[in-house]
Structures are given as C-alpha cells and as structure tokens.
PDB file of C-alpha atoms in Angstrom:
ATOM      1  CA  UNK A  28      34.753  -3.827 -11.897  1.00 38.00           C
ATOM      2  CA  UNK A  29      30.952  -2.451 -10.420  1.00 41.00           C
ATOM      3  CA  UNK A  30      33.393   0.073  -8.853  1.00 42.00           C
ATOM      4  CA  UNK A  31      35.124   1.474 -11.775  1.00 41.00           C
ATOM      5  CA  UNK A  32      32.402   1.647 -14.040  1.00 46.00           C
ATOM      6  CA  UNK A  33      29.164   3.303 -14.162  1.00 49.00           C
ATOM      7  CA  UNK A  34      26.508   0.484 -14.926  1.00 51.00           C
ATOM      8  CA  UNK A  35      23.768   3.335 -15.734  1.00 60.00           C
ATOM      9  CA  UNK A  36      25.920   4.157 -18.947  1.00 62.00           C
ATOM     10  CA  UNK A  37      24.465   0.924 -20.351  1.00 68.00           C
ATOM     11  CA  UNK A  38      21.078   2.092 -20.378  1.00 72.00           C
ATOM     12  CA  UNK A  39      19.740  -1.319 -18.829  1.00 78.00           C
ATOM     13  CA  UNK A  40      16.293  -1.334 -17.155  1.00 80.00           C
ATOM     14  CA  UNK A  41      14.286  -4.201 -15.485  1.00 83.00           C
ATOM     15  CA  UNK A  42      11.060  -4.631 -16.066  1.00 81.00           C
ATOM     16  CA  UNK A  43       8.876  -6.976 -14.674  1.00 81.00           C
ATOM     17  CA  UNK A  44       7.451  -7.952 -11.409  1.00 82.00           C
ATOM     18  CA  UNK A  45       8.913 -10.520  -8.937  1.00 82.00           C
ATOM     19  CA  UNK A  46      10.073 -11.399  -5.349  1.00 79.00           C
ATOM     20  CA  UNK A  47      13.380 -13.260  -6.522  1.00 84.00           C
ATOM     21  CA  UNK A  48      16.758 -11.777  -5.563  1.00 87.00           C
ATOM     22  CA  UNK A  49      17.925 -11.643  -9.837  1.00 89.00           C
ATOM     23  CA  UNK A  50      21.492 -10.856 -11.325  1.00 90.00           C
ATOM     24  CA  UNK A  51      22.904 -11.288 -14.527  1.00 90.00           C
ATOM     25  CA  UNK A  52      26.856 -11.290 -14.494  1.00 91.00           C
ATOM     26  CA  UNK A  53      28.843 -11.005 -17.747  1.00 91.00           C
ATOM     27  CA  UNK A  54      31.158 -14.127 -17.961  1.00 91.00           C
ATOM     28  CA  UNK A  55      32.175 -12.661 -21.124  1.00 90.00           C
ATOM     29  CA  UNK A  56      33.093  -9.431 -22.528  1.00 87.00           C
ATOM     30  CA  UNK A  57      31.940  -8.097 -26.086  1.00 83.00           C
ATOM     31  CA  UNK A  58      29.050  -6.213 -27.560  1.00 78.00           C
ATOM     32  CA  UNK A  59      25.171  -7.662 -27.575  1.00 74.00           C
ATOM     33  CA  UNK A  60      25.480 -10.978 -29.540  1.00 76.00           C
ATOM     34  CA  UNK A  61      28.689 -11.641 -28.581  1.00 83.00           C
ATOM     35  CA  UNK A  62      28.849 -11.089 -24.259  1.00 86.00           C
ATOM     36  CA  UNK A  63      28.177 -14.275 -22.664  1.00 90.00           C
ATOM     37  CA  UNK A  64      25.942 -13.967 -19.365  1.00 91.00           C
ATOM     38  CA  UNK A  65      24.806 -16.359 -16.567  1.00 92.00           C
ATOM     39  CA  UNK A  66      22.011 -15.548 -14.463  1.00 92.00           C
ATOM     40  CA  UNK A  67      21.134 -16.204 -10.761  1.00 91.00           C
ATOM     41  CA  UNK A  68      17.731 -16.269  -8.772  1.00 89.00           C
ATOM     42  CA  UNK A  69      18.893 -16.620  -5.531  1.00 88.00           C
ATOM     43  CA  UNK A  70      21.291 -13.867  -5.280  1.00 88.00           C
ATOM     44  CA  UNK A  71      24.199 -15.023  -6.852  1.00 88.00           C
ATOM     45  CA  UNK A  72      24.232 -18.358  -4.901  1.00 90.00           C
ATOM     46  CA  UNK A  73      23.658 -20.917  -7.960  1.00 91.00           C
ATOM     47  CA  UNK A  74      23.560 -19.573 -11.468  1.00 92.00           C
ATOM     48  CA  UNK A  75      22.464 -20.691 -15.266  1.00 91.00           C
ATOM     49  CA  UNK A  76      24.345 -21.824 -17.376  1.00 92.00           C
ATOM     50  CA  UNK A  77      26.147 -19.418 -20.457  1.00 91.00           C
ATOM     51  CA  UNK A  78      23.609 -17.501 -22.522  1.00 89.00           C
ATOM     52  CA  UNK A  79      24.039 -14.808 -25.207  1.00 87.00           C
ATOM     53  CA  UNK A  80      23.736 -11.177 -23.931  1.00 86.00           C
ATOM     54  CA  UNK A  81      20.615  -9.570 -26.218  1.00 82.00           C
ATOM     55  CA  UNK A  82      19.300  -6.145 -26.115  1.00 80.00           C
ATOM     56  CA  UNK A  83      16.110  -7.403 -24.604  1.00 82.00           C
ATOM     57  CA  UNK A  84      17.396 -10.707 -21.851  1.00 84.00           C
ATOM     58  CA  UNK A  85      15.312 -12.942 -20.498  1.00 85.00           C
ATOM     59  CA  UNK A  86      15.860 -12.969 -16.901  1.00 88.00           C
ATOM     60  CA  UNK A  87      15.048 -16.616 -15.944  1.00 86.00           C
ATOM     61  CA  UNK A  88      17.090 -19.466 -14.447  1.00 88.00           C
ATOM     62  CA  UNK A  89      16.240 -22.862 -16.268  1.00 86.00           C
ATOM     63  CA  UNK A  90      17.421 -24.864 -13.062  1.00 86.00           C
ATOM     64  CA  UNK A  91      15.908 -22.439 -10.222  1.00 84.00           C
ATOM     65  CA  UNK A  92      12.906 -20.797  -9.621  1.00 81.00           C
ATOM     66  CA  UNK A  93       9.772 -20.264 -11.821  1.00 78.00           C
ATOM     67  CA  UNK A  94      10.027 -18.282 -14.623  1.00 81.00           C
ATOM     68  CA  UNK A  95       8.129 -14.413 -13.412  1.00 80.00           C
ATOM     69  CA  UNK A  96       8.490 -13.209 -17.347  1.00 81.00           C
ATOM     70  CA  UNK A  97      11.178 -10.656 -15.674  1.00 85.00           C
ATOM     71  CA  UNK A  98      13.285  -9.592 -18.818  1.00 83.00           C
ATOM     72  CA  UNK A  99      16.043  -6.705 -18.895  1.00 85.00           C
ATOM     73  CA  UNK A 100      16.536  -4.036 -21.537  1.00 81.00           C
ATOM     74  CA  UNK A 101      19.183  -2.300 -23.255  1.00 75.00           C
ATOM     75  CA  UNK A 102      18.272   1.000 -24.986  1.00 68.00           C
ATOM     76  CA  UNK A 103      19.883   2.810 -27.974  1.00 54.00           C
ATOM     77  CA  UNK A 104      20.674   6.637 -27.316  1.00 49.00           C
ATOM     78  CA  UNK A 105      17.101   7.092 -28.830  1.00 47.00           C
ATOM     79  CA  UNK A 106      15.629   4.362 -26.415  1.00 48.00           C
ATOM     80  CA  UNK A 107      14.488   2.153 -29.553  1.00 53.00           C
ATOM     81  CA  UNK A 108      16.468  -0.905 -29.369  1.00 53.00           C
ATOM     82  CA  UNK A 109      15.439  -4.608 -29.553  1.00 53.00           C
ATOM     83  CA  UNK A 110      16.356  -7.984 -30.491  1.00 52.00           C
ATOM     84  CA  UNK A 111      15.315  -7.775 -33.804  1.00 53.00           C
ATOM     85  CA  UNK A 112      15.953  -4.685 -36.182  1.00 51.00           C
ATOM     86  CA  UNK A 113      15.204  -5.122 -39.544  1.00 50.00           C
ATOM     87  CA  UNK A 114      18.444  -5.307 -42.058  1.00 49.00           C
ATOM     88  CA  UNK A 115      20.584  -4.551 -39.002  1.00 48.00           C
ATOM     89  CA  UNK A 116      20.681  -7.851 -36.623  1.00 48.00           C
ATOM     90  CA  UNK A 117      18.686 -10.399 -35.107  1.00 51.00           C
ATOM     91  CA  UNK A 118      20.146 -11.237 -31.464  1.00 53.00           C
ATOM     92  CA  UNK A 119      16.952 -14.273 -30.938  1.00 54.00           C
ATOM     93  CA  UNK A 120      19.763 -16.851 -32.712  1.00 52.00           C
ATOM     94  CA  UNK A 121      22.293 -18.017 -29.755  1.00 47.00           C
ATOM     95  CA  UNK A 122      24.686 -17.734 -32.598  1.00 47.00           C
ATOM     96  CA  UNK A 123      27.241 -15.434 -32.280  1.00 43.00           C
ATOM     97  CA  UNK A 124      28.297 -12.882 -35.312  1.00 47.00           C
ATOM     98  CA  UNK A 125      30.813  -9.943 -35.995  1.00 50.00           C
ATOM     99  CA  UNK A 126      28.938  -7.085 -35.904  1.00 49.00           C
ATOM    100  CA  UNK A 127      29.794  -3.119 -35.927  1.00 53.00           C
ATOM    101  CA  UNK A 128      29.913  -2.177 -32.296  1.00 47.00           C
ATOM    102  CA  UNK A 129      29.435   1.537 -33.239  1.00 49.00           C
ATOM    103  CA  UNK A 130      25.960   0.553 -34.360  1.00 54.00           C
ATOM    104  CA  UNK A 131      25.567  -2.086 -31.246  1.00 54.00           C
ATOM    105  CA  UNK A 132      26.240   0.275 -28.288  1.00 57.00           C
ATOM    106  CA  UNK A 133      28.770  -0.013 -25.339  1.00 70.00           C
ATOM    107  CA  UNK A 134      30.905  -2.814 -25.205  1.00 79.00           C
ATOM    108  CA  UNK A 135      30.064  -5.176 -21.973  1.00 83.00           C
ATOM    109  CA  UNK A 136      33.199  -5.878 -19.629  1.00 85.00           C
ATOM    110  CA  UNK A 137      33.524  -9.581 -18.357  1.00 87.00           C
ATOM    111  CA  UNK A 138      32.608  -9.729 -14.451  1.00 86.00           C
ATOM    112  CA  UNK A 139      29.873  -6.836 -14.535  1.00 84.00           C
ATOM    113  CA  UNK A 140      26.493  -7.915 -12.105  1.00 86.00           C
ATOM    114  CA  UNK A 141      23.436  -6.159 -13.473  1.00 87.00           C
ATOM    115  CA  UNK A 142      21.314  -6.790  -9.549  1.00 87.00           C
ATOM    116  CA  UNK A 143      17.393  -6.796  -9.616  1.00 85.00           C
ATOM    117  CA  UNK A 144      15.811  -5.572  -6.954  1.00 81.00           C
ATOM    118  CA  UNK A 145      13.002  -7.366  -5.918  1.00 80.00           C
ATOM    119  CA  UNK A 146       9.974  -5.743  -7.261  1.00 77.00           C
ATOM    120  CA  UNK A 147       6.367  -7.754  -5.851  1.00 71.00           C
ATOM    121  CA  UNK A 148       3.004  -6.998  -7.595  1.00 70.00           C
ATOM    122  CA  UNK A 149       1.902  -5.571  -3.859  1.00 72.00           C
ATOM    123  CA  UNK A 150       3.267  -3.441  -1.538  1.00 73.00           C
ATOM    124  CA  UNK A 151       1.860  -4.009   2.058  1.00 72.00           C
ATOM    125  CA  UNK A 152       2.545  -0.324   3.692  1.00 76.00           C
ATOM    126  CA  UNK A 153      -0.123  -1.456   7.156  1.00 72.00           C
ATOM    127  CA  UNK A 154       1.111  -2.747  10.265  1.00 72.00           C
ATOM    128  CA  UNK A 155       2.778  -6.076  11.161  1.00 74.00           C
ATOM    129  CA  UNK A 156       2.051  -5.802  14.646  1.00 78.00           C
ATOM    130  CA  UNK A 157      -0.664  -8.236  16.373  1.00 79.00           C
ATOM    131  CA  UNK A 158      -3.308  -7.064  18.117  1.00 80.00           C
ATOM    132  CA  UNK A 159      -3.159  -8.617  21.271  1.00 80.00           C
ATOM    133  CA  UNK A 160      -6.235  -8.999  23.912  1.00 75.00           C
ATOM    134  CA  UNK A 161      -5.769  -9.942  27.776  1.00 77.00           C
ATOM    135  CA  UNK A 162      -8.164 -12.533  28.451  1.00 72.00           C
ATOM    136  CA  UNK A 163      -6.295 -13.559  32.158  1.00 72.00           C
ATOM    137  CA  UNK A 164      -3.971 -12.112  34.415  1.00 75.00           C
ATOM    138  CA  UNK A 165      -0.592 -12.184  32.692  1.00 75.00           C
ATOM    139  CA  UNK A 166      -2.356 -14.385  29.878  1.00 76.00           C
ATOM    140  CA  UNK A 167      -2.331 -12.681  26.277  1.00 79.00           C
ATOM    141  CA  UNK A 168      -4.203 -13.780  23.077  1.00 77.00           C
ATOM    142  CA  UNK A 169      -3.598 -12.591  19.511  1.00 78.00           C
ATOM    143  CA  UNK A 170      -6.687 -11.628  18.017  1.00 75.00           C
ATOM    144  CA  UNK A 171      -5.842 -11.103  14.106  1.00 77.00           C
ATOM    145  CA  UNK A 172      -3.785 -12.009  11.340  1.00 80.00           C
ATOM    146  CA  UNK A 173      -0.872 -10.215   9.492  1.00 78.00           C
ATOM    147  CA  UNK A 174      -1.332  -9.700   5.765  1.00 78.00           C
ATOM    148  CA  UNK A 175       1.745 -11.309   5.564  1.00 77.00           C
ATOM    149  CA  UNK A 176       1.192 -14.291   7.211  1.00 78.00           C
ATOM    150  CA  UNK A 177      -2.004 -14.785   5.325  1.00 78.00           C
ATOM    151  CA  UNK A 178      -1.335 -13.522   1.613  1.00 79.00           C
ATOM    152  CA  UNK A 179       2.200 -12.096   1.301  1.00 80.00           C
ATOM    153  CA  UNK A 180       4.378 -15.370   2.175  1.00 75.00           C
ATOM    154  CA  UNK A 181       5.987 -14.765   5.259  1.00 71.00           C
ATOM    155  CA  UNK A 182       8.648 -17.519   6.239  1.00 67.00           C
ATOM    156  CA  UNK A 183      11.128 -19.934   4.189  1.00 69.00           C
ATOM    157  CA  UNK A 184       7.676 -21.600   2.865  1.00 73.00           C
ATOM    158  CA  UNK A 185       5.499 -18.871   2.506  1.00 79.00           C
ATOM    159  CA  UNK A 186       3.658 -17.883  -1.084  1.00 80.00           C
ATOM    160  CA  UNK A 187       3.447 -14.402  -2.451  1.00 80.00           C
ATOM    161  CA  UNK A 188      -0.572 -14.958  -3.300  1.00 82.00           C
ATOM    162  CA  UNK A 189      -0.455 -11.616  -5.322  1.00 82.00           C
ATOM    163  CA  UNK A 190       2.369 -12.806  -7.594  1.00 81.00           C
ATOM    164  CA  UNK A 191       1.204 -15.850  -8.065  1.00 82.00           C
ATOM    165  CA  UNK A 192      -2.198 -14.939  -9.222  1.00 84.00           C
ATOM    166  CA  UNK A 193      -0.231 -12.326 -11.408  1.00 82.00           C
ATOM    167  CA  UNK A 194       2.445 -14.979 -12.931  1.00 81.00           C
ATOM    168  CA  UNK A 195      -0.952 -17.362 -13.675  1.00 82.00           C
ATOM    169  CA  UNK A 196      -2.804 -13.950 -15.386  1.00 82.00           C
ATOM    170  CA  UNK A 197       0.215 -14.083 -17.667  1.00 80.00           C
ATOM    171  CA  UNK A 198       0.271 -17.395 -18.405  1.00 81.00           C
ATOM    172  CA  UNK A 199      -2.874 -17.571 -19.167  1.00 85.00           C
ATOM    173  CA  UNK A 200      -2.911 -14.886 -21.661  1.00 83.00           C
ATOM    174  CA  UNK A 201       0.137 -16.487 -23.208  1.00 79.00           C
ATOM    175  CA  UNK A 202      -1.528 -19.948 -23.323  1.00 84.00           C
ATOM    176  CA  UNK A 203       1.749 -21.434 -21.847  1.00 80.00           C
ATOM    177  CA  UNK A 204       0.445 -24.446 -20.458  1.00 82.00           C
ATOM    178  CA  UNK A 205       4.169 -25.547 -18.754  1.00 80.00           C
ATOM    179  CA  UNK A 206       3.566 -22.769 -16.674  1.00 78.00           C
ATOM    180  CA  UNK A 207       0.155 -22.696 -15.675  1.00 82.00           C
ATOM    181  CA  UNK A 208       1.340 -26.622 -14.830  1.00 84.00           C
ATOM    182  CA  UNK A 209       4.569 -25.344 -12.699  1.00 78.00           C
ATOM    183  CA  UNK A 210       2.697 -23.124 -10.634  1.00 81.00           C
ATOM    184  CA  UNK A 211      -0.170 -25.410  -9.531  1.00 85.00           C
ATOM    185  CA  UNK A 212       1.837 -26.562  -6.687  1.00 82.00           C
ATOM    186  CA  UNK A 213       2.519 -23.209  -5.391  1.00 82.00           C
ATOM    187  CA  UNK A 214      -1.195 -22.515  -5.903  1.00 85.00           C
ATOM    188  CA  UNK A 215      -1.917 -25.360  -3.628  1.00 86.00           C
ATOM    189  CA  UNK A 216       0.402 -24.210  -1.114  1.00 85.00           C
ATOM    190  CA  UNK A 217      -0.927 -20.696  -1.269  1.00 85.00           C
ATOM    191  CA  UNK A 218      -4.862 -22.440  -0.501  1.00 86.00           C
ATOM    192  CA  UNK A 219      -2.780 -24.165   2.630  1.00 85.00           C
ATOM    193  CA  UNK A 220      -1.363 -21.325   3.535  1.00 84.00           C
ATOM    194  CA  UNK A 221      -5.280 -19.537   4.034  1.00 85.00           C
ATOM    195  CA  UNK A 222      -6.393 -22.207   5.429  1.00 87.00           C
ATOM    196  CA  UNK A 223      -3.618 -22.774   8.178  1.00 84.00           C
ATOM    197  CA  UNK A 224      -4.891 -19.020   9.330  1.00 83.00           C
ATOM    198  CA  UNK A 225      -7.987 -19.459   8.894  1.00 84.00           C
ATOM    199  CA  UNK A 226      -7.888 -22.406  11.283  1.00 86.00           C
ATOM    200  CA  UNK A 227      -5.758 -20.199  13.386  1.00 83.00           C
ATOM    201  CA  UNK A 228      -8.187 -17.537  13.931  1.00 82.00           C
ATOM    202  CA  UNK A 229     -10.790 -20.246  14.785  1.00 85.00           C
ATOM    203  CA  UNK A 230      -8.734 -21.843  17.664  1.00 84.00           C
ATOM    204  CA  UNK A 231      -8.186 -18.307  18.906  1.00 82.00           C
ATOM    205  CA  UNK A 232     -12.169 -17.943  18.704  1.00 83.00           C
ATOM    206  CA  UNK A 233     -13.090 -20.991  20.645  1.00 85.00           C
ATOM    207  CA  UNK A 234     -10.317 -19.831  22.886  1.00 81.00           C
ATOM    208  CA  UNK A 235     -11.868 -16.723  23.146  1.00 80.00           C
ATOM    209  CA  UNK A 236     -15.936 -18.449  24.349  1.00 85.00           C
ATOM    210  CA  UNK A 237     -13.734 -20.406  26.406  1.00 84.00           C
ATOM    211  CA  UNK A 238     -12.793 -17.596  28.617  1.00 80.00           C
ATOM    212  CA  UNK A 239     -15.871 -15.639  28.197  1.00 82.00           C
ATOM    213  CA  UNK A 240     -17.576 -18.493  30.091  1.00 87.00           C
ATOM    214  CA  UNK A 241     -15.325 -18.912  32.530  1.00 86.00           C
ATOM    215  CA  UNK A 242     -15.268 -14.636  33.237  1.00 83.00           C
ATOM    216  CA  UNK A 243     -19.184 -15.237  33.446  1.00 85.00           C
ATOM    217  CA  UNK A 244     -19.269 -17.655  36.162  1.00 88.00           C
ATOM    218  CA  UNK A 245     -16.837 -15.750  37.795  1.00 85.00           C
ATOM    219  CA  UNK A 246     -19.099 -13.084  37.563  1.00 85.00           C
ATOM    220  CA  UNK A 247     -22.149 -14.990  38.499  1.00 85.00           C
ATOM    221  CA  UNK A 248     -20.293 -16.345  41.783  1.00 86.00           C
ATOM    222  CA  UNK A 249     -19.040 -13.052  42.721  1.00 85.00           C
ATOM    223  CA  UNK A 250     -22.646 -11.246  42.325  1.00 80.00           C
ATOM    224  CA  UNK A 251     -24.099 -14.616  44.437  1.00 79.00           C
ATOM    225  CA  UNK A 252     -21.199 -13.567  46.936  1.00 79.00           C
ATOM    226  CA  UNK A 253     -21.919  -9.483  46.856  1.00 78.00           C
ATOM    227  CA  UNK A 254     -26.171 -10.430  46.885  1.00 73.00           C
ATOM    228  CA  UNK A 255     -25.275 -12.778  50.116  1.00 72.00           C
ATOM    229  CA  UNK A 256     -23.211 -10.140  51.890  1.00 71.00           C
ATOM    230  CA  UNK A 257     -26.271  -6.660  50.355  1.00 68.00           C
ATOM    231  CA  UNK A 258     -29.175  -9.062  51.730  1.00 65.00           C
ATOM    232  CA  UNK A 259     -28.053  -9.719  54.854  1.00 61.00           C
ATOM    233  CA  UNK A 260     -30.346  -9.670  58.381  1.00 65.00           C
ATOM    234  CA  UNK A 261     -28.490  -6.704  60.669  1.00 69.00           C
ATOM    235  CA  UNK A 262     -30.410  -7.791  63.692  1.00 70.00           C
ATOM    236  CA  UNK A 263     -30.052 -11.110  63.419  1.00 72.00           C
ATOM    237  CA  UNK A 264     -26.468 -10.875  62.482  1.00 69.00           C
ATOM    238  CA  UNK A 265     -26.119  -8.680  65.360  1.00 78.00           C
ATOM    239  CA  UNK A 266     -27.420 -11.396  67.613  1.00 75.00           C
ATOM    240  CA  UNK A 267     -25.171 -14.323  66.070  1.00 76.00           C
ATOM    241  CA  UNK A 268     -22.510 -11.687  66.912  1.00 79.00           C
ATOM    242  CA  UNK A 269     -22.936 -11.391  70.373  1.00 81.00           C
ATOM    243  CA  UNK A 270     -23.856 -15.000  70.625  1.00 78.00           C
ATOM    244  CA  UNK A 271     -20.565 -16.013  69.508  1.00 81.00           C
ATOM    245  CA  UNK A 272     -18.653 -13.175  71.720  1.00 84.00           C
ATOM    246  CA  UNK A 273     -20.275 -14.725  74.782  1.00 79.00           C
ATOM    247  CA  UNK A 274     -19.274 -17.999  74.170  1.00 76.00           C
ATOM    248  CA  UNK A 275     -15.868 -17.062  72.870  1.00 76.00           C
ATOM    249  CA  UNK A 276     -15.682 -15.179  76.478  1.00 77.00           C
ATOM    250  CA  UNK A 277     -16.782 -18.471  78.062  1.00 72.00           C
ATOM    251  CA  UNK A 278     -14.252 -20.674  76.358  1.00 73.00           C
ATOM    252  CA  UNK A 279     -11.973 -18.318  77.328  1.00 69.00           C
ATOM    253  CA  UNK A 280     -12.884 -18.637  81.306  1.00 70.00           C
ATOM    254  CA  UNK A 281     -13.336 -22.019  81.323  1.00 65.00           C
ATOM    255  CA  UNK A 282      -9.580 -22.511  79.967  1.00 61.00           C
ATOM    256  CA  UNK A 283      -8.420 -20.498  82.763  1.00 61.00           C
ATOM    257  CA  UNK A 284     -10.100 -22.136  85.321  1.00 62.00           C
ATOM    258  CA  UNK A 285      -8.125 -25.435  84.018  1.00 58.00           C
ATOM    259  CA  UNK A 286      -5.059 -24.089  84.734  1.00 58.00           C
ATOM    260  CA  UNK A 287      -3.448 -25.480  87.742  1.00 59.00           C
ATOM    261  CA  UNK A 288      -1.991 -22.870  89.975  1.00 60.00           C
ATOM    262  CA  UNK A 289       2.096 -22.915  90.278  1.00 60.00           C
ATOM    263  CA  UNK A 290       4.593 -22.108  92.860  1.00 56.00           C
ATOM    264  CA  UNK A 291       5.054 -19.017  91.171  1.00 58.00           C
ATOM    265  CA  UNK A 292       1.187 -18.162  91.853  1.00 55.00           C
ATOM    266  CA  UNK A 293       1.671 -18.696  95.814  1.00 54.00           C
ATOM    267  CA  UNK A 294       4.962 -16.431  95.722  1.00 54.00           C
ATOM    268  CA  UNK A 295       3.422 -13.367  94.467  1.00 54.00           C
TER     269      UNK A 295
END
C-alpha cells in the first residue's frame, strides 16, 4: 500500500524529539475517529494495542519504551486542525462516531506505516575516532573518550544523557510525577555510565605514570651508560688495551706450544 499511495497527501508531521525507531500502522481504514492504529517503538517488532486515529496522535507504546511526548499531526488544507474543534468534533473520546468525511480530510487506508525517524535532542557532528598514544614499541594507549561513549549512549545499554535530561525538563514542567518516577532508573544508569569513563580515563592515567617512570629510568641508565663511555681515561684505556693484546698473544703461543707434533709435521 506505502507504494501506491503518497503518504505526504495526508499532511502528517512528527514532532517531537526521540531516539526510538516509531511507526504507527493503520489496522483500520476510515476517517480520524474512526481508523484504528497500533503503534510500535522498536521498529515494528512489538506493537500497542488498537487506538483511535486523532488529528493530533500520541505516539507512545503503553507496553514498550518510555513515553518521549512524541505526538503526530494531521493538518487541514489551512494547517489548523486538532482534536478538538468547537461544534465540529471532539476526537479525545476513544468513541467512535459518523462523521462527514468532507469536513474530516482524507480517508486512511488499512495497512498504511506512518515511520519516525529518529530525531535526538543532540547531534554529535565531531569525531569518533580515539586518539591513540605509543607509550612502547608496538604498545598503543587510548588517551580520550568519545562523546558517545560518555553522553550519547553508545551500545545495547547505553543512555542518551541529552534526551533524558530533556524528557525529565518536560516532565517536570508537566508535574507528571509517573514519569519523573520511570526515568530515575535510566538517570542512574546515565551517572554509571560517566562514571565507568571516568574510571576509564583514570586507569589509562596511572597507566600513563606507569610508563613515564619506566621511560625515565631507561633514560637515567642509558645517560649512566653514555657518561661511562664520554668520561673515559684514553691513556689508560690505551694501556688496558695493549695489556690485554699481549696476553691474548701469549695465550695464543702457549696453546701452540701444547700441541704435539704429528706424522704429518715430520712429512713436510
């Protein structure tokens, strides 16, 4: 059905900020009031149950994920609609009612997907690459963090810090105390999820001394080494040389003196 029809001729527009993977599918067909919808968080792999289809939808799974206040919205040719118009309808009811689907809009085929995008509250745009120091030959050491590791939630664990503070702002100001309440556990895990780099970068700090001390006693050895070798005596060396010569020469003498003459020594 996505194929044959246009879904832009609807008029729908998210709005809202979240990292979930949203779609509402229309289980069905009929004008607002009347089209049935279910809606997934996780891209269409579990979904709500049945809800009506209203100009102005909800976008929120009451067996997934948290709810991010996402909502989507239907607009009238002059971009004015809502769930409520005065003396006209009132789509905030989950009862269903005829009403003139001249004045409602477009009517809603069953098996249409509206598909959210994922839409964060921050954008990282820097690098994801490490930084990466040699400390050893062949040895590497990371010297920094990503921003995604630390505050943007990287892995199957990971919190979006930026969202989450957002989603609390918004709870706040709507004095929804369920949700401040469901999102204290993420918060937590957000506060590990500092922490675990934070503790990170300090093992890669201690790592860091570590091998500074070691590359100045190396240093210290090879300057004792270099001082040994700059100070040395040339005429006493000298001597010691020719000392040991002679009695390498004398060694050498004495060893063939040892020798036993052969056969081979009379023949020639």
């Amino acid at each position: 059905i996505r194929e044959l029809l246009d879904v832009k001729q609807f008029r729908a527009q998210f709005e809202g900020f979240s990292t979930n993977n949203y779609r509402i599918k229309v289980t069905k067909g009929g004008v607002w009031g009347q089209a049935r919808v279910k809606i997934s968080d996780d891209d269409g792999r579990t979904w709500s149950k049945e809800q009506t289809l209203r100009p102005v939808t909800h976008v929120f799974n009451p067996d997934g994920k948290l709810n991010d206040q996402v909502v989507l919205k239907f607009s009238d040719q002059e971009g004015r609609l809502g769930n409520v118009l005065p003396r006209q309808f009132d789509f905030n009811s989950e009862k269903s009612a005829e009403f003139d689907i001249d004045s409602l809009g477009i009517l809603f085929p069953e098996g249409i997907e509206f598909v959210y995008q994922p839409n964060p509250e921050v954008s990282y745009n820097g690098s994801v690459q490490k930084k990466e120091a040699l400390i050893s030959n062949g040895l590497t050491i990371p010297v920094n963090v990503t921003a995604q590791e630390l505050l943007l939630g990287e892995g199957e664990n990971g919190v979006d810090t930026f969202s989450l503070l957002a989603a609390m702002e918004r709870a706040l100001l709507a004095n929804d105390g369920t949700a401040i309440a469901n999102r204290l556990g993420e918060l937590e895990l957000a506060q590990n999820q500092i922490l675990k780099q934070q503790a990170d970068v300090g093992n890669t700090i201690r790592e860091l001394y570590a091998t500074q001390a070691k590359l100045e006693n190396q240093q210290f050895e090879k300057e004792r080494q270099l001082s040994d070798i700059q100070d040395l005596d040339i005429a006493e060396a000298t001597v010691d040389l020719k000392v040991a010569e002679a009695n390498n020469k004398l060694s050498l003498n004495t060893g063939a003196r040892l020798i036993q003459p052969t056969l081979s020594d009379f023949l020639r």
